[in-house]
Coordinates of C-alpha atoms and ligand atoms in Angstrom, one line a residue:
M1 CA -74.7 128.5 95.2
T2 CA -75.1 126.1 92.3
T3 CA -72.7 123.3 92.0
I4 CA -71.8 122.2 88.5
Q5 CA -71.0 118.6 87.7
P6 CA -68.8 117.8 84.8
T7 CA -70.8 116.4 81.8
T8 CA -68.2 113.9 80.6
D9 CA -69.2 110.9 82.6
G10 CA -70.4 107.6 81.3
L11 CA -69.1 105.9 78.1
S12 CA -65.5 106.5 79.1
A13 CA -64.5 103.7 76.7
I14 CA -65.8 105.7 73.8
Q15 CA -64.8 109.1 75.0
E16 CA -61.2 108.3 75.8
G17 CA -58.6 108.3 73.1
N18 CA -58.1 110.1 70.0
E19 CA -61.6 109.9 68.6
W20 CA -63.4 111.3 71.7
W21 CA -65.2 113.8 69.4
K22 CA -67.2 111.0 67.9
S23 CA -69.4 110.8 71.0
A24 CA -69.3 114.6 71.7
V25 CA -72.0 117.2 71.1
V26 CA -70.9 120.7 70.2
Y27 CA -72.7 123.9 71.0
Q28 CA -72.1 127.0 69.0
V29 CA -71.9 130.3 70.7
Y30 CA -72.3 133.5 68.6
P31 CA -70.9 135.9 71.1
R32 CA -72.8 139.1 70.0
S33 CA -76.1 137.5 70.6
F34 CA -75.6 135.0 73.4
A35 CA -75.6 137.0 76.6
D36 CA -74.5 140.6 77.5
G37 CA -72.5 140.8 80.7
N38 CA -71.9 144.6 80.9
G39 CA -75.2 146.0 79.8
D40 CA -74.2 147.7 76.5
G41 CA -76.6 145.7 74.4
I42 CA -73.9 143.5 72.8
G43 CA -73.1 140.0 74.0
D44 CA -69.7 139.4 75.5
I45 CA -67.4 136.9 77.1
Q46 CA -68.5 137.6 80.7
G47 CA -72.0 137.0 79.5
I48 CA -71.0 133.6 78.2
I49 CA -69.4 132.7 81.5
S50 CA -72.6 133.7 83.3
R51 CA -74.6 131.2 81.2
I52 CA -72.3 128.1 81.6
P53 CA -74.9 126.5 83.9
H54 CA -77.3 126.4 80.9
L55 CA -74.7 124.4 78.9
V56 CA -74.1 122.1 81.7
K57 CA -77.8 121.4 82.2
L58 CA -78.1 120.7 78.5
G59 CA -75.1 118.3 78.6
V60 CA -72.9 119.5 75.8
D61 CA -69.2 118.6 75.6
V62 CA -67.7 121.3 73.5
V63 CA -68.3 125.0 72.8
W64 CA -67.5 126.4 69.4
L65 CA -67.1 130.1 69.9
S66 CA -67.6 132.3 66.8
P67 CA -64.9 135.1 66.5
V68 CA -64.1 137.3 69.5
Y69 CA -60.9 138.6 67.9
R70 CA -60.1 142.3 67.3
S71 CA -62.1 143.4 64.3
P72 CA -63.7 146.4 62.6
H73 CA -66.9 144.2 62.4
A74 CA -67.6 144.7 58.7
D75 CA -68.8 141.1 58.8
A76 CA -69.6 140.7 62.5
G77 CA -66.1 139.6 63.5
Y78 CA -65.3 137.4 60.5
D79 CA -63.0 140.2 59.4
I80 CA -60.1 140.0 61.8
S81 CA -57.5 142.7 62.3
D82 CA -55.6 141.0 65.1
Y83 CA -55.7 137.2 65.5
Q84 CA -54.0 137.4 68.9
A85 CA -56.2 140.0 70.6
I86 CA -59.7 140.1 71.9
D87 CA -62.0 142.8 70.6
P88 CA -62.9 145.2 73.4
L89 CA -66.5 144.8 72.5
F90 CA -66.3 141.3 73.9
G91 CA -63.9 141.8 76.7
T92 CA -60.2 141.1 77.3
M93 CA -57.7 138.3 77.0
S94 CA -58.1 137.7 80.7
D95 CA -61.8 137.2 80.2
L96 CA -61.0 134.7 77.5
D97 CA -58.6 132.9 79.8
Q98 CA -61.3 132.8 82.4
L99 CA -63.8 131.4 79.9
I100 CA -61.3 128.6 79.0
E101 CA -60.8 127.8 82.7
S102 CA -64.5 128.0 83.6
L103 CA -65.5 125.7 80.8
H104 CA -62.7 123.2 81.5
A105 CA -63.7 123.2 85.2
V106 CA -67.1 121.7 84.2
G107 CA -65.6 119.3 81.6
I108 CA -66.5 121.4 78.5
K109 CA -63.9 122.0 75.8
L110 CA -63.5 125.2 73.8
V111 CA -63.0 125.3 70.1
M112 CA -62.3 128.7 68.5
D113 CA -63.1 130.0 65.1
L114 CA -60.2 130.2 62.7
V115 CA -60.7 132.7 59.9
V116 CA -57.7 132.5 57.6
N117 CA -59.0 132.5 54.1
H118 CA -59.0 136.3 54.5
T119 CA -58.1 139.0 57.1
S120 CA -59.6 142.4 57.6
D121 CA -58.3 145.1 55.4
E122 CA -57.3 146.7 58.7
H123 CA -55.0 143.8 59.6
P124 CA -51.3 145.1 59.7
W125 CA -50.4 142.4 57.1
F126 CA -52.8 144.0 54.6
I127 CA -51.9 147.5 55.5
E128 CA -48.3 146.7 54.6
S129 CA -49.3 144.7 51.5
R130 CA -51.2 147.5 50.0
S131 CA -48.6 150.2 50.8
S132 CA -46.4 149.5 47.7
R133 CA -45.8 147.0 45.0
D134 CA -42.5 146.0 46.4
N135 CA -43.5 145.7 50.0
P136 CA -42.3 142.3 51.4
K137 CA -45.9 141.5 52.3
R138 CA -47.2 142.4 48.8
D139 CA -47.5 138.7 47.8
W140 CA -49.4 137.8 51.1
Y141 CA -52.6 138.7 49.3
W142 CA -53.9 138.4 45.7
W143 CA -53.0 141.5 43.7
R144 CA -53.6 141.7 40.0
D145 CA -53.7 144.2 37.2
A146 CA -56.9 145.2 35.4
R147 CA -58.0 143.1 32.4
P148 CA -55.6 143.7 29.6
G149 CA -56.6 146.7 27.4
T150 CA -59.0 148.2 30.0
E151 CA -59.0 151.3 32.1
P152 CA -58.4 150.2 35.7
G153 CA -60.9 151.2 38.4
V154 CA -64.0 151.0 36.2
V155 CA -66.7 148.3 36.7
G156 CA -66.1 145.4 34.4
T157 CA -62.3 145.7 34.3
E158 CA -61.7 143.5 37.3
P159 CA -59.2 140.7 36.8
T160 CA -61.9 138.0 36.9
N161 CA -65.7 138.3 36.6
W162 CA -66.5 136.4 39.8
E163 CA -69.5 137.3 41.9
S164 CA -68.7 137.9 45.5
F165 CA -70.5 135.9 48.3
F166 CA -71.8 139.3 49.4
S167 CA -72.8 140.6 45.9
G168 CA -70.7 142.6 43.5
P169 CA -67.2 141.9 42.1
T170 CA -64.6 139.9 44.1
W171 CA -62.0 142.5 43.3
S172 CA -61.5 146.1 44.6
Y173 CA -59.3 148.6 43.0
D174 CA -56.6 150.2 45.1
E175 CA -55.4 153.6 43.9
T176 CA -52.1 153.7 45.8
T177 CA -50.6 150.9 43.7
G178 CA -53.0 150.8 40.7
Q179 CA -53.9 147.2 41.2
Y180 CA -56.9 145.1 42.3
Y181 CA -57.0 142.8 45.4
L182 CA -59.1 139.7 45.7
H183 CA -61.9 139.4 48.2
L184 CA -64.4 136.5 47.9
F185 CA -66.5 138.1 50.6
A186 CA -66.8 141.9 51.5
A187 CA -64.3 144.4 50.2
K188 CA -63.0 144.7 53.8
Q189 CA -62.1 141.0 53.7
P190 CA -59.0 140.6 51.4
D191 CA -58.1 137.0 50.7
L192 CA -54.8 135.7 51.9
N193 CA -52.5 134.1 49.4
W194 CA -51.8 130.6 50.7
E195 CA -49.5 129.9 47.8
N196 CA -46.9 132.0 49.8
P197 CA -45.3 129.7 52.5
E198 CA -44.7 132.8 54.7
V199 CA -48.5 133.2 55.0
R200 CA -49.0 129.6 55.9
H201 CA -46.3 129.6 58.5
A202 CA -47.6 132.8 60.1
V203 CA -51.0 131.1 60.4
Y204 CA -49.6 128.0 61.9
D205 CA -47.6 130.0 64.4
M206 CA -50.8 131.8 65.5
M207 CA -52.7 128.5 65.8
R208 CA -50.0 127.0 68.0
W209 CA -50.1 130.1 70.2
W210 CA -53.8 129.6 70.8
L211 CA -53.4 125.9 71.5
D212 CA -50.7 126.7 74.0
R213 CA -53.1 129.0 75.6
G214 CA -55.4 126.0 76.3
I215 CA -58.0 125.9 73.6
D216 CA -59.1 122.6 72.3
G217 CA -59.3 123.0 68.5
F218 CA -60.6 125.0 65.6
R219 CA -63.7 125.5 63.5
M220 CA -62.1 126.6 60.2
D221 CA -64.0 129.2 58.3
V222 CA -64.4 128.5 54.5
I223 CA -61.2 126.5 54.7
N224 CA -61.8 124.9 51.3
L225 CA -61.4 128.3 49.6
I226 CA -57.7 128.6 50.6
S227 CA -56.4 127.0 47.4
K228 CA -57.3 128.9 44.2
H229 CA -56.8 127.9 40.6
P230 CA -53.5 129.6 39.8
E231 CA -54.8 131.0 36.5
L232 CA -57.9 132.6 38.0
P233 CA -60.2 131.8 35.0
D234 CA -63.5 133.6 34.4
A235 CA -66.9 132.2 35.3
V236 CA -69.9 131.9 33.0
P237 CA -71.4 135.4 33.1
D238 CA -74.9 136.3 34.2
P239 CA -76.6 138.3 31.5
V240 CA -77.6 141.1 33.9
T241 CA -74.5 141.6 36.0
G242 CA -71.9 140.2 33.7
R243 CA -70.5 138.3 36.7
G244 CA -70.8 134.6 37.6
D245 CA -70.1 131.8 40.0
G246 CA -66.3 131.4 40.1
S247 CA -66.4 128.7 42.8
A248 CA -65.0 126.1 40.3
Y249 CA -61.8 128.1 40.4
Y250 CA -61.5 129.0 44.1
A251 CA -63.2 126.1 46.0
N252 CA -61.6 122.8 46.7
G253 CA -58.6 123.9 44.7
P254 CA -55.6 121.9 43.6
R255 CA -53.5 122.4 46.8
L256 CA -56.2 122.1 49.4
H257 CA -55.2 118.6 50.7
E258 CA -51.5 119.6 50.7
Y259 CA -52.2 122.6 52.9
L260 CA -54.4 120.8 55.3
K261 CA -51.9 118.0 55.6
E262 CA -49.2 120.5 56.2
M263 CA -51.3 122.3 58.8
N264 CA -52.0 119.1 60.6
C265 CA -48.3 118.2 60.7
E266 CA -47.2 121.7 61.8
V267 CA -49.9 122.4 64.3
F268 CA -51.7 119.3 65.5
E269 CA -49.0 116.6 65.6
G270 CA -48.0 115.6 69.1
R271 CA -51.1 117.2 70.6
S272 CA -54.1 115.3 71.7
G273 CA -57.7 115.9 72.7
L274 CA -58.3 118.4 69.9
L275 CA -61.3 118.8 67.5
T276 CA -60.9 120.1 64.0
V277 CA -63.8 120.9 61.7
G278 CA -63.6 122.6 58.4
E279 CA -66.4 124.7 57.0
M280 CA -66.6 123.8 53.3
P281 CA -69.2 125.4 51.0
G282 CA -69.6 123.3 47.9
V283 CA -67.8 120.3 49.2
T284 CA -68.8 116.9 47.7
V285 CA -69.1 113.6 49.5
D286 CA -65.9 112.3 47.9
E287 CA -63.9 115.4 48.7
A288 CA -65.2 115.3 52.3
A289 CA -64.2 111.6 52.5
L290 CA -60.7 112.6 51.6
V291 CA -60.5 115.4 54.1
T292 CA -61.9 113.3 57.0
A293 CA -60.3 109.9 56.3
P294 CA -58.4 109.4 59.6
E295 CA -55.3 107.9 57.9
R296 CA -54.8 111.0 55.7
E297 CA -54.4 113.2 58.8
E298 CA -56.2 116.3 57.6
L299 CA -59.3 117.3 59.6
N300 CA -61.7 115.4 61.9
M301 CA -64.8 116.5 60.0
V302 CA -66.3 119.1 57.7
F303 CA -69.5 121.1 57.4
Q304 CA -71.1 120.3 54.1
F305 CA -73.7 122.7 52.6
E306 CA -76.0 120.6 50.5
H307 CA -79.0 120.3 52.9
V308 CA -78.9 124.0 53.6
G309 CA -79.1 124.7 49.9
L310 CA -82.2 122.6 49.2
D311 CA -84.5 125.7 49.4
H312 CA -82.3 127.9 47.2
G313 CA -83.6 128.9 43.8
R314 CA -81.5 131.3 41.6
D315 CA -79.8 132.2 44.8
K316 CA -80.3 131.9 48.6
F317 CA -82.9 134.7 48.7
D318 CA -85.0 133.2 46.0
V319 CA -86.5 130.7 48.3
I320 CA -88.2 127.6 46.8
P321 CA -90.3 125.1 48.8
L322 CA -88.5 121.9 49.8
A323 CA -89.6 118.8 48.0
N324 CA -91.2 116.2 50.2
G325 CA -88.4 113.9 51.6
A326 CA -85.6 116.1 50.2
L327 CA -84.0 116.6 53.6
A328 CA -84.1 112.9 54.5
D329 CA -82.7 112.0 51.1
N330 CA -79.8 114.4 51.5
F331 CA -79.0 113.3 55.0
S332 CA -79.0 109.7 53.9
K333 CA -76.7 110.4 51.0
W334 CA -74.1 111.8 53.4
Q335 CA -74.6 109.0 55.9
Y336 CA -73.9 106.3 53.3
G337 CA -71.3 108.4 51.6
L338 CA -69.0 108.8 54.5
A339 CA -69.7 105.5 56.2
G340 CA -66.4 103.7 57.0
R341 CA -64.5 106.4 55.0
G342 CA -64.6 109.6 57.1
W343 CA -66.9 111.2 59.7
N344 CA -70.0 113.5 59.4
S345 CA -70.7 116.6 61.3
L346 CA -74.5 117.0 61.8
Y347 CA -76.1 120.4 61.8
L348 CA -79.4 122.1 61.1
S349 CA -78.3 125.7 61.7
N350 CA -75.6 128.1 62.6
H351 CA -75.1 131.8 62.6
D352 CA -75.4 132.0 58.8
Q353 CA -78.7 130.0 58.5
P354 CA -82.3 130.7 59.3
R355 CA -83.9 128.9 62.3
P356 CA -84.5 125.3 61.5
V357 CA -88.0 125.1 63.0
S358 CA -89.1 127.9 60.7
R359 CA -87.3 126.6 57.7
F360 CA -87.8 122.8 57.8
G361 CA -90.6 122.6 60.4
N362 CA -93.8 124.4 61.3
D363 CA -93.1 127.2 63.7
K364 CA -96.9 127.8 64.2
E365 CA -99.3 124.9 64.9
Y366 CA -96.5 122.3 65.4
W367 CA -93.7 124.5 66.8
R368 CA -92.8 122.2 69.7
E369 CA -93.4 119.0 67.7
S370 CA -91.5 119.9 64.7
A371 CA -88.5 121.4 66.6
T372 CA -88.2 118.2 68.6
A373 CA -88.7 115.9 65.5
L374 CA -86.0 117.8 63.6
G375 CA -83.6 117.5 66.6
T376 CA -84.3 113.7 66.8
I377 CA -83.5 113.0 63.2
L378 CA -80.4 115.0 63.4
H379 CA -78.9 113.8 66.7
L380 CA -79.5 110.1 66.0
Q381 CA -77.6 110.0 62.7
Q382 CA -73.9 108.9 62.7
G383 CA -71.7 111.9 63.2
T384 CA -71.0 114.7 65.6
P385 CA -74.1 116.9 66.2
Y386 CA -73.8 120.7 66.5
I387 CA -76.4 122.8 68.3
Y388 CA -76.6 126.4 67.4
Q389 CA -77.5 128.7 70.3
G390 CA -81.3 128.9 70.8
E391 CA -82.0 125.9 68.7
E392 CA -82.3 123.9 71.9
I393 CA -85.3 126.0 72.9
G394 CA -86.8 126.1 69.4
M395 CA -86.1 129.7 68.6
T396 CA -87.8 130.8 65.4
N397 CA -87.1 133.3 62.6
S398 CA -87.9 136.9 63.4
A399 CA -90.6 139.2 61.9
F400 CA -88.2 141.8 60.4
Q401 CA -90.3 144.6 58.9
S402 CA -88.1 146.8 56.8
I403 CA -84.5 146.8 55.6
H404 CA -83.6 148.9 58.7
D405 CA -84.3 145.9 60.9
F406 CA -81.5 143.9 59.4
R407 CA -77.8 144.2 60.4
D408 CA -76.0 141.9 58.0
V409 CA -73.6 143.1 55.4
E410 CA -74.8 140.2 53.1
A411 CA -78.3 141.6 53.2
F412 CA -77.2 145.3 52.8
N413 CA -75.0 144.5 49.7
Y414 CA -77.7 142.3 48.2
Y415 CA -80.3 145.0 48.7
E416 CA -78.2 147.6 47.1
Q417 CA -77.5 145.5 44.1
A418 CA -81.3 144.7 43.8
Q419 CA -82.0 148.4 43.9
A420 CA -79.5 149.1 41.2
T421 CA -80.8 146.4 38.9
G422 CA -84.5 147.3 39.5
A423 CA -85.5 144.0 41.2
D424 CA -88.7 143.8 43.2
L425 CA -87.6 144.9 46.7
D426 CA -90.6 143.4 48.5
E427 CA -89.6 140.0 47.1
V428 CA -86.0 140.7 48.3
L429 CA -87.2 141.4 51.8
S430 CA -89.3 138.3 51.9
G431 CA -86.2 136.4 50.8
F432 CA -84.3 137.9 53.7
R433 CA -87.1 137.0 56.2
A434 CA -87.0 133.4 55.1
N435 CA -83.2 132.9 54.6
G436 CA -81.4 135.9 56.0
R437 CA -78.6 135.4 58.4
D438 CA -80.0 137.9 60.9
N439 CA -82.7 135.3 61.8
A440 CA -80.0 133.4 63.7
R441 CA -78.5 136.5 65.2
T442 CA -81.4 137.8 67.3
P443 CA -80.6 137.6 71.0
V444 CA -80.9 134.3 72.8
Q445 CA -84.2 134.2 74.7
W446 CA -83.5 133.4 78.3
T447 CA -86.5 134.9 80.0
G448 CA -89.9 136.6 79.2
E449 CA -88.6 139.9 80.4
R450 CA -87.9 143.0 78.3
Y451 CA -84.8 142.2 76.2
A452 CA -85.4 138.5 77.0
G453 CA -82.8 138.4 79.8
F454 CA -80.1 138.9 77.2
S455 CA -79.3 142.4 78.3
T456 CA -80.6 145.3 80.4
H457 CA -80.1 147.6 77.5
Q458 CA -81.7 147.8 74.0
P459 CA -79.8 145.1 72.1
W460 CA -77.8 145.7 68.8
I461 CA -80.5 143.8 67.0
D462 CA -84.2 143.5 68.1
V463 CA -85.2 140.6 70.3
N464 CA -87.9 138.4 68.7
A465 CA -91.3 139.4 70.2
N466 CA -92.1 135.8 70.9
H467 CA -89.6 135.7 73.8
E468 CA -92.6 136.4 76.0
W469 CA -93.5 132.7 75.8
L470 CA -90.6 131.2 74.0
N471 CA -87.7 131.3 76.4
A472 CA -85.3 129.0 78.3
N473 CA -86.8 129.7 81.7
N474 CA -90.2 128.5 80.6
Q475 CA -88.7 125.2 79.4
Y476 CA -86.3 124.0 82.1
D477 CA -89.0 122.4 84.3
D478 CA -91.3 121.3 81.5
P479 CA -90.6 117.7 80.8
G480 CA -92.1 117.9 77.2
S481 CA -90.1 121.1 76.3
V482 CA -87.8 121.4 73.3
F483 CA -84.9 121.9 75.8
N484 CA -85.6 118.7 77.7
H485 CA -86.0 116.8 74.4
Y486 CA -82.5 118.0 73.3
R487 CA -81.2 117.1 76.7
A488 CA -82.6 113.6 76.3
L489 CA -81.1 113.3 72.9
I490 CA -77.7 114.2 74.3
K491 CA -78.1 111.8 77.1
L492 CA -78.9 109.0 74.7
R493 CA -75.7 109.6 72.9
K494 CA -73.9 109.3 76.3
T495 CA -75.5 106.0 77.2
S496 CA -75.8 104.2 73.8
R497 CA -73.0 103.0 71.8
A498 CA -75.3 102.3 68.9
V499 CA -76.0 106.1 68.7
V500 CA -72.3 106.9 68.5
T501 CA -70.9 104.3 66.2
G502 CA -73.8 102.2 65.0
D503 CA -74.2 101.6 61.3
F504 CA -76.9 103.7 59.5
E505 CA -79.5 102.2 57.4
R506 CA -82.5 104.0 55.9
L507 CA -85.8 102.2 55.9
D508 CA -88.5 102.5 53.3
A509 CA -91.4 104.1 55.3
G510 CA -93.9 104.2 52.4
D511 CA -94.5 108.0 52.3
A512 CA -91.7 110.3 51.5
S513 CA -92.5 112.5 54.5
V514 CA -91.7 109.8 57.0
F515 CA -87.9 109.4 57.6
A516 CA -87.1 106.1 59.2
F517 CA -83.6 104.7 59.8
T518 CA -81.8 102.3 62.1
R519 CA -78.5 102.5 63.8
T520 CA -77.1 99.1 64.7
E521 CA -74.2 98.0 66.8
V522 CA -73.6 94.4 68.0
G523 CA -76.6 93.4 70.1
T524 CA -78.6 96.6 69.7
E525 CA -80.7 98.3 67.2
I526 CA -81.9 101.9 67.6
R527 CA -84.8 102.8 65.2
V528 CA -85.9 106.3 64.5
I529 CA -89.3 106.9 62.8
A530 CA -90.2 110.5 62.2
N531 CA -93.2 112.0 60.5
L532 CA -91.8 115.3 59.0
S533 CA -95.2 116.7 58.0
D534 CA -98.3 118.4 59.3
N535 CA -100.5 115.4 58.5
P536 CA -101.1 112.2 60.4
M537 CA -99.4 109.3 58.8
S538 CA -99.9 105.6 59.1
I539 CA -96.9 103.4 58.8
D540 CA -96.5 99.8 57.8
P541 CA -96.8 97.6 61.0
G542 CA -93.7 95.8 59.9
L543 CA -91.7 99.0 60.7
I544 CA -92.2 98.5 64.5
P545 CA -90.0 95.5 65.5
H546 CA -91.4 92.8 67.8
G547 CA -90.0 93.2 71.3
S548 CA -88.9 96.8 70.7
Q549 CA -89.2 99.4 73.4
Q550 CA -89.8 103.1 72.9
I551 CA -87.0 105.0 74.5
L552 CA -87.8 108.5 73.3
G553 CA -90.7 110.3 71.6
N554 CA -92.1 113.8 71.3
Y555 CA -95.7 112.9 72.1
G556 CA -95.2 110.3 74.9
D557 CA -95.9 106.7 73.9
H558 CA -96.7 106.1 70.2
Q559 CA -100.1 104.9 69.1
G560 CA -99.5 101.8 67.1
T561 CA -99.0 102.5 63.5
Q562 CA -100.4 106.0 63.4
L563 CA -97.9 108.8 63.6
R564 CA -99.3 112.2 64.6
P565 CA -98.1 115.4 62.9
W566 CA -94.3 115.7 63.4
E567 CA -94.3 112.7 65.7
A568 CA -90.8 111.2 66.1
I569 CA -90.3 107.9 68.0
V570 CA -87.1 106.1 68.9
L571 CA -87.3 102.4 69.5
E572 CA -84.7 100.1 70.9
T573 CA -84.4 96.4 70.2
H574 CA -82.0 94.0 71.8
T575 CA -81.0 91.6 69.1
Q576 CA -78.9 89.2 71.2
Ligands
TEU1 O1 -69.4 131.5 55.8 C1 -69.2 131.1 54.6 C2 -70.3 130.7 53.6 O2 -70.0 130.2 52.6 C3 -71.7 131.1 53.9 O3 -72.3 130.4 54.8 C4 -71.9 132.6 54.0 O4 -72.2 133.0 55.3 C5 -73.1 133.1 53.3 O5 -74.3 132.4 53.6 C6 -73.0 133.4 51.9 O6 -74.2 133.5 51.3 C7 -68.4 131.8 56.7 C8 -68.9 132.4 58.0 O7 -69.6 131.4 58.7 C9 -69.7 133.6 57.7 O8 -70.3 134.1 58.9 C10 -68.8 134.6 57.1 O9 -69.5 135.8 56.7 C11 -68.0 134.1 55.9 O10 -67.5 132.8 56.1 C12 -66.8 135.0 55.7 O11 -65.9 134.8 56.7
CA2 CA1 -71.6 143.7 76.3

């Protein structure tokens, strides 16, 4: 029998109190792809419970669980038809209670996904809302007439010309009542109308119900889209589709802060030990500072999107090469931007992003080196780091062949639109291979066996063929593995106050591909120097402080002022 020790030892002074999440590391579980407990090829809650020892070994403090609620799975669970039920695909409410209890027993908190910008079209609220124009829930969603003077139900007559996140118009026509409803995502994800106080209070009730059940907070899906510009103005149209980016009118809208403040007051006040993080596509530094300023009592932190948009051309599937130093520049911008004002969340990937070692690193010659270098620059910035499942073992993008290998509604809709407009489909597929969300959704590679130890059954999406060598089992006992490097990074956060609260300062390292920065706290300086390139780099001898000691590195001891490809070193200096 394995005994599991709680991970939350050490640094009690930092961890106690309201801001415990500043020293925490969060691990995201995407339930479909994490571990399959009942052998049907789909990950589930019992599967997660069976892999808790992995999380304990890694040393994380919090699990963020992507949606396990009842759902028709039009968008893999981000379309919820009952917020207070578990989808049978994933298990039962008692499995969920068991998960909460088992995580708490080893000192890990559980944060659940909160998807309240929209529901499923199969949610009873929407079923009522669409049933008649005078239904009491009509106004719970955004219903509008066709454009004046047009025939409803025909393309181009939608109330606004906004392009959906998942291609096509953001409005669908409903015959029963002769009006359109708004959906920023898929047609099966109608947007809730937060202007209506009944909607807001129904959401707050539901949130309290979950907190009473014992969960420790929420990751809030696209929470900066809940306040729309009341007049719903048109976007600048694209010449081909006639539609355009309407985000100026639905993101970071006029009542966002009011709603977040109200939610905080209604749901979080009087409770402690919680973590709140808002997913905010398009958020700016100033907006993020307002949301996360502690005295404003909105959210603890937000997920910003700038660094995961650096390789987007016309759109995310038109992938452009990253300029040298672009990642470091963007990270630094956010470090300085929120310093002393709010708090950063730090992430390289999640269930919507490709694998970071393939995207920002070199998943071939320098797979191990680049995966560990990227982990190092992320975890040693100021903020709360998030690890997406599989990142801690350096999982890579998958070799999807045809459109049939993909599973994501975003890819299918985009492909359909590309077909309709006569775009080059090979180019589209290579865009999906580079930036498609399915890259993150292939099963976690636990072992080298068939189906990677994820399941005993053919999984819902193919396992990456490289699981034969790239798997957790191979890495646990290898001191130089990606897993053990991540483990060391987490441990460093647990033992060094400078890593948690130290000031960030970027250093000029000469070449743009070397990212160097310090974190200083009274008496201690932690210095990170990372070569984010395939070439050896020599650095200025002045960058290595006298009397410093290397406390972490991905090649063993560093060699003077020569950095090997993707070498990352961490130096500690006692200044007093
Ligand atoms: O994602 C919102 C979002 O803006 C994007 O990351 C999105 O996934 C996509 O890349 C658009 O191109 C959140 C969830 O994380 C995502 O899984 C959901 O599909 C989406 O909201 C809708 O709930
Ligand atoms: Ca299962």
